[in-house]
């Protein structure tokens, strides 16, 4: 599986934007970029995914670099409920194993 | 509307016991996964199943086995529980062949082996 690199932790203030980076320099052309988050004492939940173009949904935006070697999850206005561990993972759409492999993620702290 | 259900939220077992962790999904997903989560180590894949009776080892399969007799149910088995298997266990499921769809997770089972 292609690997991703994320900072161990980040801090933000409430109601400010948060940019969570992810490096995936070995990404292949058919890998989808997925983001999940895990709130305290819960299982991970899906946030957003993309292939080449930037994506928006009700939870967040995903900005993908033109060379696709990095991406950024954007929370437009952080709330205390956004405090979680955020995982960036790659999923290959061209055959092979469909294992879903997570790294250690980024722990986001939101300060009031 | 619960989609992935793990049979227990908390379990306490004795060393040497055979332990079964059950996971059921109601979305007709082909793929099912078992992870364990420990502080500082993130989510580590134990086993993956892509169809009934089919499985692949994940990163840390030692000490575990799995069973998938029906599409909706995926069981994780600790043949002889040990204290180093004390952990949070998470089950997930996803559609097969569509990497642009999401995976769904259960709430987790916190297992303590004493």
XYZ file of C-alpha atoms in Angstrom:
226
model
C 0.000 0.000 0.000
C 1.155 3.499 -0.778
C 2.119 5.321 2.396
C 1.046 8.672 3.762
C 2.820 11.009 6.169
C 0.981 13.303 8.555
C 2.068 15.462 11.491
C 1.478 13.783 14.831
C -0.515 16.682 16.235
C -1.900 20.112 15.462
C -3.704 22.796 17.418
C -6.311 25.273 16.378
C -8.587 27.850 17.925
C -12.319 27.585 17.814
C -13.995 29.187 14.779
C -10.706 29.469 12.889
C -9.870 27.487 9.744
C -7.709 24.402 10.080
C -5.475 22.970 7.378
C -4.407 19.384 7.955
C -1.610 18.287 5.604
C -0.850 14.862 4.194
C 2.098 13.810 2.057
C 1.787 10.859 -0.284
C 4.760 11.136 -2.610
C 4.449 7.543 -3.892
C 0.799 7.863 -4.884
C -0.174 6.098 -8.089
C -2.470 7.509 -10.726
C -5.354 5.309 -9.629
C -5.174 5.936 -5.867
C -8.067 7.730 -4.252
C -7.222 9.990 -1.300
C -9.538 9.384 1.648
C -9.832 11.157 4.973
C -11.373 9.719 8.106
C -11.595 11.083 11.605
C -11.987 9.426 14.961
C -13.714 11.265 17.762
C -12.857 10.239 21.332
C -14.307 6.856 22.299
C -15.784 6.267 18.849
C -14.922 4.337 15.708
C -13.508 6.271 12.748
C -15.927 8.007 10.419
C -15.552 9.002 6.798
C -14.916 12.664 6.088
C -14.164 13.128 2.398
C -12.315 11.659 -0.569
C -10.957 12.777 -3.919
C -8.957 11.666 -6.913
C -7.619 14.708 -8.744
C -9.903 17.688 -8.258
C -10.608 19.593 -5.084
C -13.732 18.405 -3.286
C -16.201 20.002 -0.900
C -18.875 18.503 1.312
C -20.774 19.559 4.396
C -17.980 18.473 6.710
C -14.832 19.720 5.007
C -12.926 20.528 1.843
C -10.118 18.535 0.287
C -7.417 20.330 -1.652
C -5.234 18.084 -3.807
C -1.909 19.281 -5.148
C -1.538 19.350 -8.898
C 1.078 16.572 -8.809
C -1.096 14.668 -6.283
C 1.885 14.099 -4.001
C 0.171 15.941 -1.179
C -3.279 16.962 -0.041
C -4.834 19.152 2.626
C -8.019 18.646 4.583
C -9.617 21.988 5.350
C -12.055 22.565 8.186
C -13.417 26.018 7.464
C -14.430 26.911 11.012
C -13.191 24.550 13.673
C -15.499 23.733 16.545
C -14.750 21.907 19.776
C -16.539 18.909 18.278
C -13.881 18.718 15.558
C -11.255 17.666 18.092
C -10.297 14.212 16.840
C -7.600 12.137 15.189
C -7.627 12.666 11.425
C -6.375 9.937 9.108
C -5.296 10.333 5.492
C -5.236 7.072 3.526
C -4.923 5.949 -0.082
C -7.163 3.435 -1.782
C -6.108 1.816 -5.038
C -8.893 1.439 -7.567
C -6.978 -0.804 -9.951
C -7.129 -4.369 -8.782
C -4.938 -5.737 -6.062
C -5.899 -6.005 -2.420
C -8.630 -3.759 -1.090
C -7.151 -3.690 2.365
C -7.808 -0.452 4.194
C -4.586 0.528 5.943
C -4.372 3.428 8.384
C -1.363 5.262 9.756
C -1.160 7.056 13.090
C -3.018 10.152 11.928
C -2.953 13.724 13.207
C -4.437 14.522 16.585
C -6.253 17.849 16.312
C -6.785 19.876 19.453
C -9.276 22.742 19.264
C -8.884 25.451 21.874
C -11.926 27.441 23.029
C -29.413 3.818 12.066
C -26.647 1.466 13.076
C -24.811 -0.084 10.134
C -21.883 -1.976 11.730
C -22.557 -3.594 15.065
C -19.989 -5.094 17.386
C -21.450 -7.529 19.868
C -19.884 -6.067 23.002
C -18.661 -2.631 23.993
C -16.568 -3.941 26.894
C -15.191 -7.411 27.600
C -13.027 -8.814 30.364
C -11.464 -12.227 29.786
C -8.898 -14.377 31.534
C -5.514 -15.315 30.142
C -5.744 -18.491 28.099
C -9.438 -18.183 27.329
C -10.723 -18.482 23.770
C -12.377 -15.186 22.891
C -14.806 -14.422 20.096
C -15.438 -10.854 18.932
C -18.428 -10.591 16.629
C -19.189 -7.989 13.984
C -22.334 -7.699 11.879
C -23.075 -5.275 9.039
C -26.405 -4.675 7.349
C -25.200 -2.997 4.138
C -24.463 -6.127 2.061
C -20.771 -5.189 1.924
C -18.266 -7.674 0.568
C -15.256 -6.310 2.485
C -14.912 -6.549 6.233
C -11.960 -5.614 8.429
C -10.697 -6.126 11.971
C -8.318 -3.622 13.579
C -6.808 -3.103 16.958
C -5.996 0.312 18.345
C -3.433 1.036 21.017
C -2.225 4.406 22.320
C 0.436 5.891 20.054
C 0.162 3.105 17.478
C -2.880 4.171 15.490
C -5.163 1.645 13.831
C -3.446 -1.601 12.862
C -5.077 -4.069 10.513
C -5.355 -7.610 11.872
C -7.359 -9.364 9.155
C -9.366 -8.476 6.092
C -12.091 -10.518 4.388
C -13.210 -9.776 0.842
C -15.904 -12.439 0.551
C -17.483 -15.290 2.447
C -14.789 -17.729 3.611
C -12.066 -15.505 2.044
C -9.480 -13.669 4.106
C -6.150 -11.921 3.960
C -3.704 -11.279 6.750
C -3.165 -7.733 7.794
C -0.122 -6.269 9.505
C -0.503 -8.047 12.862
C -2.319 -11.398 12.444
C -0.265 -13.339 14.989
C -2.385 -14.698 17.817
C -5.637 -14.126 15.935
C -7.840 -15.983 13.504
C -11.062 -15.005 11.743
C -14.232 -16.590 10.464
C -16.592 -15.379 7.739
C -19.305 -17.972 7.208
C -21.968 -15.452 6.195
C -21.567 -12.237 4.263
C -22.884 -10.032 7.030
C -20.846 -11.480 9.888
C -17.097 -11.386 10.532
C -15.688 -12.881 13.705
C -12.291 -12.296 15.273
C -11.006 -15.165 17.394
C -8.308 -15.026 20.023
C -7.366 -18.685 20.349
C -5.669 -18.244 23.728
C -6.007 -14.733 25.053
C -2.918 -13.054 26.461
C -2.483 -9.808 28.369
C -0.758 -8.173 25.386
C -4.020 -8.532 23.474
C -5.682 -6.060 25.800
C -6.780 -3.377 23.365
C -9.598 -1.610 21.558
C -10.847 -3.720 18.641
C -12.647 -2.101 15.722
C -14.579 -3.710 12.894
C -15.326 -2.060 9.555
C -16.991 -2.885 6.257
C -16.973 -1.484 2.726
C -18.182 -2.240 -0.760
C -15.833 -4.165 -2.989
C -14.389 -2.799 -6.187
C -15.332 0.779 -5.521
C -12.444 2.700 -4.017
C -14.414 5.924 -4.158
C -16.849 4.780 -1.470
C -16.519 4.962 2.252
C -15.923 2.356 4.903
C -18.153 2.157 7.957
C -16.880 1.366 11.426
C -18.427 -0.119 14.502
C -18.183 1.520 17.903
C -15.398 -0.756 19.049
C -14.926 -3.426 21.699
C -12.582 -2.659 24.550
C -11.091 -5.999 25.567
C -9.203 -6.448 28.803
C -7.324 -9.703 29.362
C -6.445 -10.326 32.996
